[in-house]
Short mmCIF file of C-alpha atoms and ligand atoms in Angstrom, two decimals:
data_model
loop_
_atom_site.label_atom_id
_atom_site.label_comp_id
_atom_site.label_asym_id
_atom_site.label_seq_id
_atom_site.Cartn_x
_atom_site.Cartn_y
_atom_site.Cartn_z
CA MET R 1196 121.08 133.11 163.11
CA LYS R 1197 118.62 132.48 160.48
CA VAL R 1198 119.46 129.63 158.11
CA GLN R 1199 117.34 131.02 155.54
CA THR R 1200 118.64 134.47 155.60
CA ILE R 1201 122.36 133.28 155.57
CA MET R 1202 121.70 130.64 152.57
CA ALA R 1203 119.81 133.32 150.63
CA GLU R 1204 122.81 135.71 150.96
CA LEU R 1205 125.48 132.49 150.06
CA GLU R 1206 123.45 131.80 147.14
CA ARG R 1207 123.59 135.26 145.79
CA LYS R 1208 127.21 135.33 146.38
CA HIS R 1209 127.46 131.96 144.88
CA PRO R 1210 125.05 131.07 142.26
CA GLY R 1211 124.94 127.29 141.04
CA GLU R 1212 127.60 126.11 143.28
CA ASN R 1213 125.60 123.45 144.63
CA GLU R 1214 127.55 120.87 146.48
CA TYR R 1215 128.95 124.00 148.52
CA LEU R 1216 125.49 125.09 149.45
CA GLN R 1217 124.16 121.69 150.22
CA ALA R 1218 127.16 121.06 152.80
CA VAL R 1219 126.63 124.75 154.50
CA GLN R 1220 122.84 124.11 154.76
CA GLU R 1221 123.19 120.76 156.63
CA VAL R 1222 125.64 122.30 158.83
CA LEU R 1223 123.47 125.35 159.75
CA GLU R 1224 120.39 123.47 160.30
CA SER R 1225 122.02 121.54 162.68
CA ILE R 1226 123.77 124.14 164.75
CA GLU R 1227 120.82 126.60 164.48
CA GLU R 1228 119.57 125.97 167.75
CA VAL R 1229 122.90 125.82 169.68
CA TYR R 1230 124.33 128.93 167.87
CA ASN R 1231 121.28 130.99 169.08
CA LEU R 1232 122.08 130.14 172.66
CA HIS R 1233 125.55 131.76 172.36
CA PRO R 1234 124.98 135.48 171.48
CA GLU R 1235 128.67 135.89 171.71
CA PHE R 1236 128.94 133.89 168.42
CA GLU R 1237 126.26 136.09 166.78
CA LYS R 1238 128.03 139.27 167.75
CA ALA R 1239 131.51 138.13 166.39
CA LYS R 1240 129.58 136.86 163.21
CA ILE R 1241 131.33 133.75 163.59
CA ILE R 1242 129.05 132.08 160.97
CA GLU R 1243 129.25 134.33 158.47
CA ARG R 1244 132.95 133.98 158.57
CA MET R 1245 133.03 130.26 158.97
CA VAL R 1246 131.17 129.85 155.68
CA GLU R 1247 133.69 131.26 153.69
CA PRO R 1248 136.99 129.87 152.93
CA ASP R 1249 140.28 132.23 154.08
CA ARG R 1250 141.49 131.87 150.59
CA ILE R 1251 141.60 130.41 147.12
CA PHE R 1252 144.24 129.85 144.96
CA THR R 1253 143.50 128.83 141.33
CA PHE R 1254 146.38 127.96 138.60
CA ARG R 1255 146.93 126.51 135.40
CA VAL R 1256 148.54 123.55 135.14
CA THR R 1257 150.10 122.63 131.65
CA TRP R 1258 151.96 119.16 130.87
CA VAL R 1259 152.85 117.41 127.99
CA ASP R 1260 150.89 114.09 127.57
CA ASP R 1261 152.61 110.67 125.65
CA ARG R 1262 151.73 111.70 122.34
CA GLY R 1263 153.67 114.89 122.83
CA GLU R 1264 150.52 117.17 122.79
CA ILE R 1265 150.22 119.91 125.25
CA GLN R 1266 147.50 119.71 128.03
CA THR R 1267 146.24 122.30 130.14
CA ASN R 1268 144.34 122.15 133.33
CA LEU R 1269 142.92 123.99 136.05
CA GLY R 1270 144.24 123.38 139.62
CA TYR R 1271 143.07 124.78 143.10
CA ARG R 1272 143.99 124.65 146.88
CA ILE R 1273 141.10 126.31 149.09
CA GLN R 1274 142.32 127.17 152.30
CA PHE R 1275 139.23 127.20 154.15
CA ASN R 1276 139.83 127.87 157.97
CA SER R 1277 142.96 127.91 160.77
CA ALA R 1278 141.36 128.59 163.63
CA ILE R 1279 142.65 125.37 165.23
CA GLY R 1280 145.78 124.36 163.34
CA PRO R 1281 147.35 124.39 160.06
CA TYR R 1282 145.46 123.97 156.63
CA LYS R 1283 145.09 120.29 155.98
CA GLY R 1284 142.84 118.03 154.02
CA GLY R 1285 143.15 116.24 150.79
CA ILE R 1286 143.83 116.54 146.89
CA ARG R 1287 141.11 115.23 144.52
CA PHE R 1288 141.83 114.49 140.95
CA HIS R 1289 138.65 114.06 139.02
CA LYS R 1290 137.14 115.52 135.64
CA ALA R 1291 134.33 116.97 137.85
CA VAL R 1292 136.23 119.03 140.04
CA ASN R 1293 135.53 122.74 140.36
CA PRO R 1294 135.31 125.30 142.78
CA SER R 1295 131.96 124.34 144.30
CA MET R 1296 133.29 120.60 144.96
CA LEU R 1297 136.39 121.61 146.62
CA LYS R 1298 134.60 124.51 148.63
CA PHE R 1299 132.02 121.84 149.91
CA LEU R 1300 135.02 119.18 150.79
CA GLY R 1301 137.06 122.11 152.45
CA PHE R 1302 134.01 123.39 154.55
CA GLU R 1303 133.37 119.72 155.48
CA GLN R 1304 136.80 118.95 156.51
CA THR R 1305 137.11 122.14 158.91
CA PHE R 1306 134.53 120.09 160.76
CA LYS R 1307 135.88 116.59 160.41
CA ASN R 1308 139.31 117.76 161.56
CA ALA R 1309 138.10 119.62 164.49
CA LEU R 1310 136.26 116.10 165.54
CA THR R 1311 139.48 114.24 165.30
CA THR R 1312 141.01 115.68 168.76
CA LEU R 1313 143.70 116.66 166.58
CA PRO R 1314 144.80 120.33 165.92
CA MET R 1315 144.24 120.61 162.02
CA GLY R 1316 142.49 123.19 160.36
CA GLY R 1317 140.76 122.46 156.77
CA ALA R 1318 141.60 122.61 153.46
CA LYS R 1319 140.66 120.75 150.11
CA GLY R 1320 142.58 121.28 146.64
CA GLY R 1321 142.36 119.43 143.33
CA SER R 1322 142.05 119.42 139.65
CA ASP R 1323 139.95 118.67 136.75
CA PHE R 1324 142.65 116.28 135.28
CA ASP R 1325 141.22 113.01 134.68
CA PRO R 1326 143.49 109.96 135.67
CA VAL R 1327 141.23 107.34 133.82
CA GLY R 1328 143.29 106.15 130.86
CA LYS R 1329 146.41 107.84 131.72
CA SER R 1330 149.75 106.05 131.74
CA ASP R 1331 152.08 106.17 134.54
CA ALA R 1332 154.69 108.55 133.00
CA GLU R 1333 151.27 110.86 132.31
CA ILE R 1334 150.46 110.83 135.90
CA MET R 1335 153.90 111.79 137.17
CA ARG R 1336 154.18 114.56 134.36
CA PHE R 1337 151.00 116.06 135.51
CA CYS R 1338 151.59 115.58 139.49
CA GLN R 1339 155.00 117.42 138.86
CA ALA R 1340 153.42 120.47 136.83
CA PHE R 1341 150.71 120.74 139.59
CA MET R 1342 153.01 120.90 142.47
CA TRP R 1343 155.40 123.39 140.47
CA GLU R 1344 152.53 125.96 141.18
CA LEU R 1345 151.50 124.71 144.54
CA TRP R 1346 154.64 124.41 146.52
CA ASN R 1347 155.01 127.78 147.76
CA ASN R 1348 151.94 128.10 149.42
CA ILE R 1349 152.12 124.79 151.51
CA GLY R 1350 154.34 123.54 154.17
CA PRO R 1351 154.18 121.62 157.23
CA ASP R 1352 153.17 124.20 159.74
CA THR R 1353 151.05 126.09 156.86
CA ASP R 1354 149.08 123.55 154.74
CA VAL R 1355 149.35 119.83 154.37
CA PRO R 1356 147.97 118.20 151.23
CA ALA R 1357 147.14 114.50 151.27
CA GLY R 1358 145.46 111.86 148.79
CA ASP R 1359 141.40 111.89 147.87
CA VAL R 1360 139.59 110.68 145.11
CA GLY R 1361 141.85 109.93 142.07
CA VAL R 1362 145.22 110.70 144.28
CA GLY R 1363 146.90 107.89 146.35
CA GLY R 1364 150.19 106.59 147.24
CA ARG R 1365 151.86 107.21 143.81
CA GLU R 1366 150.71 110.47 143.46
CA ILE R 1367 151.94 112.03 146.82
CA GLY R 1368 155.21 110.30 145.74
CA TYR R 1369 155.45 112.39 142.49
CA MET R 1370 154.46 115.54 143.91
CA TYR R 1371 156.53 115.02 146.94
CA GLY R 1372 159.66 114.44 144.71
CA MET R 1373 158.86 117.77 142.97
CA TYR R 1374 158.23 119.70 146.20
CA LYS R 1375 161.68 118.58 147.37
CA LYS R 1376 163.29 119.67 144.34
CA LEU R 1377 161.68 123.24 143.97
CA ALA R 1378 161.93 123.92 148.38
CA ARG R 1379 165.39 122.60 148.49
CA GLU R 1380 164.12 121.47 151.84
CA TYR R 1381 163.16 117.93 152.91
CA ASN R 1382 160.15 119.02 155.12
CA THR R 1383 158.94 115.38 155.59
CA GLY R 1384 155.62 116.39 157.10
CA VAL R 1385 154.48 118.63 154.29
CA LEU R 1386 152.32 115.75 152.60
CA THR R 1387 150.86 113.04 154.17
CA GLY R 1388 150.00 109.51 152.85
CA LYS R 1389 153.53 109.04 151.99
CA GLY R 1390 155.21 105.84 151.18
CA MET R 1391 156.99 103.92 154.10
CA THR R 1392 160.45 104.32 153.23
CA TRP R 1393 160.35 108.38 153.12
CA GLY R 1394 158.29 109.50 156.14
CA GLY R 1395 154.78 107.60 155.77
CA SER R 1396 152.61 106.11 158.60
CA LEU R 1397 151.89 102.57 159.01
CA ILE R 1398 148.39 102.15 158.66
CA ARG R 1399 147.49 105.29 156.78
CA PRO R 1400 146.70 103.61 153.80
CA GLU R 1401 143.83 101.43 155.52
CA ALA R 1402 142.88 104.28 158.06
CA THR R 1403 139.79 105.75 156.32
CA GLY R 1404 138.00 102.48 155.65
CA PHE R 1405 139.38 100.81 159.17
CA GLY R 1406 138.38 103.87 161.26
CA ALA R 1407 134.92 103.87 159.28
CA LEU R 1408 134.59 100.23 160.53
CA TYR R 1409 135.77 101.20 164.21
CA PHE R 1410 133.11 104.02 163.98
CA VAL R 1411 130.46 101.54 162.75
CA GLU R 1412 131.11 98.79 165.63
CA HIS R 1413 130.48 101.80 168.30
CA MET R 1414 127.23 102.67 166.69
CA LEU R 1415 125.96 99.21 166.61
CA ALA R 1416 127.27 98.35 170.06
CA LYS R 1417 125.26 101.40 171.47
CA ALA R 1418 122.30 100.06 169.64
CA GLY R 1419 122.68 96.56 170.91
CA LYS R 1420 123.76 95.14 167.73
CA SER R 1421 126.67 93.40 166.47
CA ILE R 1422 128.57 93.09 162.72
CA GLN R 1423 129.36 89.67 162.80
CA GLY R 1424 127.37 88.16 160.16
CA ALA R 1425 125.72 91.16 158.89
CA THR R 1426 125.65 91.73 155.21
CA VAL R 1427 127.65 94.90 153.64
CA ALA R 1428 126.92 96.76 150.36
CA ILE R 1429 129.76 99.03 149.38
CA SER R 1430 130.04 101.40 146.93
CA GLY R 1431 133.47 102.24 144.90
CA PHE R 1432 136.52 99.73 144.90
CA GLY R 1433 139.24 102.12 145.38
CA ASN R 1434 141.37 102.87 148.58
CA VAL R 1435 138.80 103.75 150.83
CA ALA R 1436 136.16 101.12 149.87
CA TRP R 1437 139.05 98.53 149.99
CA GLY R 1438 140.16 99.56 153.62
CA ALA R 1439 136.21 99.36 154.57
CA ALA R 1440 135.75 95.80 152.93
CA THR R 1441 139.21 94.72 154.68
CA LYS R 1442 138.08 95.55 158.06
CA ALA R 1443 134.42 94.58 157.45
CA THR R 1444 135.84 91.11 156.43
CA GLU R 1445 137.77 90.79 159.47
CA LEU R 1446 135.12 91.74 162.03
CA GLY R 1447 132.94 88.86 160.44
CA ALA R 1448 130.78 90.67 158.07
CA LYS R 1449 130.01 89.78 154.53
CA VAL R 1450 130.92 92.28 151.84
CA ILE R 1451 128.32 91.16 149.37
CA ALA R 1452 128.52 94.21 146.85
CA ILE R 1453 131.38 96.67 145.45
CA SER R 1454 130.66 98.84 142.42
CA GLY R 1455 131.97 101.30 140.02
CA PRO R 1456 130.64 103.74 137.34
CA ASP R 1457 130.07 100.68 135.33
CA GLY R 1458 127.90 98.74 137.55
CA VAL R 1459 127.91 96.53 140.75
CA VAL R 1460 129.51 93.13 141.42
CA TYR R 1461 127.17 91.44 143.38
CA ASN R 1462 129.45 89.20 145.74
CA PRO R 1463 127.35 86.67 147.56
CA GLU R 1464 130.28 84.51 149.41
CA GLY R 1465 131.76 87.54 150.47
CA MET R 1466 135.63 88.63 150.41
CA ASN R 1467 138.61 86.87 150.99
CA GLN R 1468 142.28 87.71 150.95
CA GLN R 1469 142.75 87.49 146.99
CA LYS R 1470 139.78 89.52 146.22
CA LEU R 1471 140.72 92.31 148.66
CA ASP R 1472 144.16 92.25 146.76
CA TYR R 1473 142.53 92.23 143.66
CA MET R 1474 140.57 95.57 144.45
CA LEU R 1475 144.16 97.28 144.57
CA VAL R 1476 145.09 95.85 141.26
CA LEU R 1477 141.67 97.14 139.92
CA ARG R 1478 142.36 100.62 141.09
CA ALA R 1479 146.13 100.64 139.95
CA SER R 1480 144.86 100.12 136.59
CA ASN R 1481 143.49 103.70 135.92
CA GLN R 1482 140.31 102.38 133.95
CA ASN R 1483 137.54 102.69 136.67
CA VAL R 1484 135.76 99.81 136.05
CA VAL R 1485 134.60 97.07 138.23
CA ALA R 1486 133.17 94.47 135.80
CA PRO R 1487 136.85 92.62 135.85
CA PHE R 1488 135.99 91.52 139.22
CA ALA R 1489 133.41 89.03 138.17
CA GLU R 1490 135.39 87.86 135.53
CA LYS R 1491 138.35 87.05 137.79
CA PHE R 1492 136.05 85.58 140.44
CA PRO R 1493 133.24 83.23 139.07
CA ASP R 1494 131.33 83.15 142.52
CA ALA R 1495 130.68 86.83 141.57
CA THR R 1496 128.35 88.41 139.39
CA PHE R 1497 128.85 91.62 137.19
CA ILE R 1498 125.27 93.67 136.90
CA PRO R 1499 125.85 96.67 134.30
CA GLY R 1500 124.23 99.84 135.13
CA LYS R 1501 123.35 99.33 138.67
CA LYS R 1502 124.23 100.74 141.72
CA ALA R 1503 125.40 98.87 144.66
CA TRP R 1504 122.19 99.98 146.63
CA SER R 1505 120.24 97.77 144.57
CA ILE R 1506 121.59 94.81 146.55
CA LYS R 1507 119.74 93.73 149.42
CA CYS R 1508 122.02 94.48 152.72
CA ASP R 1509 122.16 95.15 156.41
CA ILE R 1510 124.45 97.71 156.23
CA ALA R 1511 125.09 100.30 153.56
CA LEU R 1512 128.70 101.84 153.08
CA PRO R 1513 128.86 104.39 150.28
CA CYS R 1514 132.93 104.69 149.71
CA ALA R 1515 133.05 106.59 146.57
CA PHE R 1516 131.81 110.13 145.62
CA GLN R 1517 129.40 112.72 147.16
CA ASN R 1518 125.70 112.24 146.41
CA GLU R 1519 125.86 108.78 145.17
CA LEU R 1520 123.00 107.37 147.47
CA ASN R 1521 119.96 109.31 146.75
CA GLY R 1522 116.27 109.49 148.10
CA ASP R 1523 115.31 106.50 145.73
CA ASP R 1524 118.32 104.56 146.26
CA ALA R 1525 117.38 105.18 150.08
CA ALA R 1526 113.97 103.72 149.69
CA GLU R 1527 115.04 100.43 147.95
CA LEU R 1528 117.55 99.83 150.79
CA LEU R 1529 115.04 100.57 153.35
CA ALA R 1530 112.42 98.12 151.56
CA ASN R 1531 115.10 95.43 151.65
CA GLY R 1532 115.95 95.82 155.14
CA THR R 1533 118.84 97.90 155.63
CA TRP R 1534 119.13 98.87 159.14
CA CYS R 1535 122.31 100.94 158.97
CA ALA R 1536 124.01 103.47 156.59
CA ALA R 1537 127.24 105.30 157.14
CA GLU R 1538 128.56 107.65 155.01
CA VAL R 1539 132.34 106.87 154.22
CA SER R 1540 132.51 108.85 151.19
CA ASN R 1541 132.17 112.90 151.91
CA MET R 1542 128.67 113.95 151.87
CA GLY R 1543 127.67 110.35 150.33
CA CYS R 1544 124.16 110.33 150.73
CA THR R 1545 121.53 113.44 149.44
CA PRO R 1546 119.54 115.32 152.10
CA GLU R 1547 116.41 113.41 150.94
CA ALA R 1548 118.25 110.07 151.55
CA ILE R 1549 119.36 111.10 155.02
CA ALA R 1550 115.99 112.28 155.70
CA ALA R 1551 114.42 108.98 154.78
CA PHE R 1552 117.10 107.26 156.96
CA GLN R 1553 116.40 109.35 159.79
CA SER R 1554 112.48 109.08 159.69
CA ALA R 1555 112.98 105.37 159.61
CA GLY R 1556 114.62 105.46 162.63
CA ILE R 1557 117.56 103.25 161.41
CA LEU R 1558 120.90 103.95 162.28
CA PHE R 1559 122.81 106.46 160.04
CA ALA R 1560 125.93 108.44 160.49
CA PRO R 1561 127.63 111.25 158.38
CA GLY R 1562 131.06 111.21 156.32
CA LYS R 1563 132.37 114.19 158.71
CA ALA R 1564 132.66 111.62 161.73
CA VAL R 1565 132.74 108.06 160.06
CA ASN R 1566 135.61 108.59 157.23
CA ALA R 1567 137.72 111.24 159.88
CA GLY R 1568 139.98 108.19 160.55
CA GLY R 1569 141.84 108.92 157.56
CA VAL R 1570 142.84 112.28 158.14
CA ALA R 1571 143.40 111.76 161.75
CA THR R 1572 145.93 109.29 160.80
CA SER R 1573 147.58 111.93 158.48
CA GLY R 1574 147.38 114.02 161.96
CA LEU R 1575 149.42 111.02 163.31
CA GLU R 1576 151.76 110.99 160.32
CA MET R 1577 152.39 114.63 160.50
CA THR R 1578 153.37 114.00 164.73
CA GLN R 1579 155.82 111.30 163.58
CA ASN R 1580 157.61 113.36 161.04
CA ALA R 1581 157.88 116.48 163.19
CA MET R 1582 159.26 113.78 166.11
CA HIS R 1583 161.53 112.24 163.43
CA ILE R 1584 160.21 108.80 164.40
CA SER R 1585 157.85 106.08 163.51
CA TRP R 1586 155.45 104.24 165.39
CA SER R 1587 154.55 100.14 164.79
CA ALA R 1588 151.27 99.44 162.89
CA ALA R 1589 149.72 98.63 166.42
CA GLU R 1590 150.64 101.87 168.08
CA VAL R 1591 148.98 103.79 165.04
CA ASP R 1592 145.99 101.45 165.14
CA GLN R 1593 145.46 101.87 168.59
CA LYS R 1594 145.38 105.62 168.17
CA LEU R 1595 143.13 105.59 165.67
CA HIS R 1596 140.75 103.09 167.77
CA TYR R 1597 140.60 105.78 170.46
CA ILE R 1598 140.27 108.55 168.04
CA MET R 1599 137.07 106.94 166.35
CA GLU R 1600 135.69 106.23 169.96
CA SER R 1601 136.24 109.63 170.82
CA ILE R 1602 134.55 111.01 167.87
CA HIS R 1603 131.67 108.75 168.21
CA ALA R 1604 131.33 109.82 171.99
CA ALA R 1605 131.17 113.61 170.92
CA CYS R 1606 128.17 112.59 168.51
CA VAL R 1607 126.18 111.21 171.22
CA LYS R 1608 126.86 113.89 173.59
CA TYR R 1609 125.45 116.45 171.03
CA GLY R 1610 123.15 114.31 169.10
CA THR R 1611 120.93 112.32 171.48
CA GLN R 1612 117.26 113.42 171.20
CA GLU R 1613 114.64 113.61 173.73
CA ASP R 1614 113.12 110.80 172.36
CA GLY R 1615 116.53 108.62 172.46
CA TYR R 1616 117.46 108.45 169.05
CA ILE R 1617 120.84 109.50 168.20
CA ASN R 1618 120.94 112.10 165.54
CA TYR R 1619 124.66 111.29 164.41
CA VAL R 1620 124.57 114.17 161.79
CA LYS R 1621 123.33 116.42 164.20
CA GLY R 1622 125.99 115.53 166.72
CA ALA R 1623 128.69 115.81 164.45
CA ASN R 1624 128.13 119.18 163.08
CA ILE R 1625 127.62 120.70 166.71
CA ALA R 1626 130.86 118.95 168.20
CA GLY R 1627 132.85 120.29 165.51
CA PHE R 1628 131.19 123.45 165.21
CA MET R 1629 131.61 124.18 169.08
CA LYS R 1630 135.17 123.64 168.56
CA VAL R 1631 135.86 125.64 165.60
CA ALA R 1632 133.76 128.89 166.86
CA GLN R 1633 135.36 128.80 170.11
CA ALA R 1634 139.02 128.92 168.79
CA MET R 1635 137.60 131.59 166.34
CA LEU R 1636 136.29 133.71 169.17
CA GLU R 1637 139.54 133.44 171.00
CA GLN R 1638 141.82 134.68 168.23
CA GLY R 1639 139.59 138.02 167.76
CA ILE R 1640 138.68 139.65 164.17
CA VAL R 1641 140.88 138.23 161.97
O1 LIG O 56 138.25 113.53 153.06
C1 LIG O 56 139.45 113.31 153.65
O2 LIG O 56 139.39 113.49 154.84
C2 LIG O 56 140.54 113.11 153.06
N1 LIG O 56 140.55 112.92 151.74
C3 LIG O 56 142.08 112.80 153.69
C4 LIG O 56 142.42 114.09 154.07
C5 LIG O 56 144.01 114.16 154.95
O3 LIG O 56 144.58 114.99 154.93
O4 LIG O 56 144.47 112.91 155.09
#
């Protein structure tokens, strides 16, 4: 395999799909060496098949807003790869959603899901519906209209959507209600991230952030460091940022920044329960601004137009959106003494930022390893649904711990360089790739 040849061909076929091309390029560069040691992969054209989704559903979603006006959005579901299990991955509602964004997310999901140790293929879906400023009734009508189109293409052993940016427990509830009405079957395991009274798993809401901090703990322990007393800057203030801030605080770190599209909140005293609870209120308000946090808690200061990376910190945790931490941000963090960066958002760092962290020799780990606890706990939700039982919070948390430890071990196994530096990007990509490639090989040319 020659990375340049494959990338040139993909760019020709999918011009301008920048996020998708970026995600593929990173994986191909990581695995090139290992891939070329396996002529059987080359012969079966594993890479050429793996970089294209199995299929894409694109559909129109029409709904009526509170003023009685008719609105039309675009909906998508990308079933990327089903070599190791049914399609699995979140749904994103955001005004910038397009096929490139969902293809990058579906591609990443395939490798991430392989890392979880659970049998799940990769998928992603979403819509350019913008939840900002929408009423609860509008969100419900949109979710219902979205599911009206999607329901026939998903199922507990076919494709299992969940939340992502703009989709949380409320949206999953509305989508599930419509699914059930249309399918005339309960099919509990068709969606994950459900409410606790109707098949949801304890710890699923916390899992992405908690899992990320378990991963960071392992990474730090391996490097002989501790999170106790460390300062942490977090971008975003949604579900993932909330879980990460909660666990970081519990582990003795000080979360000194959270941010939104409007700016950053500098929070020098760190979090407490009241502040963590207020993050959930902010997210549920659908306003997509973080400034009110500093109005409510006078020890915090709002700095408009600035990113979380402008705050001096030990550990940087992007928890919001792809490419939210660029080369300039990385340079600023490094100049301020940051010694660990872990992507909790998918592809949170640009390639320039990753290169800067790695060449500075600081700890860096990619989203598909760090944030895999979210989808892993979705996998645990599916297991409980299939068994018609529910596990205690302690039981789920223990399994999540084990999974994050396994992912960390896989990254170390495949990513340790000759000079001793652990390249977690390489480690995660090779470990995920080997599993999916082997499965594809054994299943023949399909
Ligand atoms: O990016 C992700 O892993 C998610 N949004 C969670 C997907 C899932 O199926 O739980």
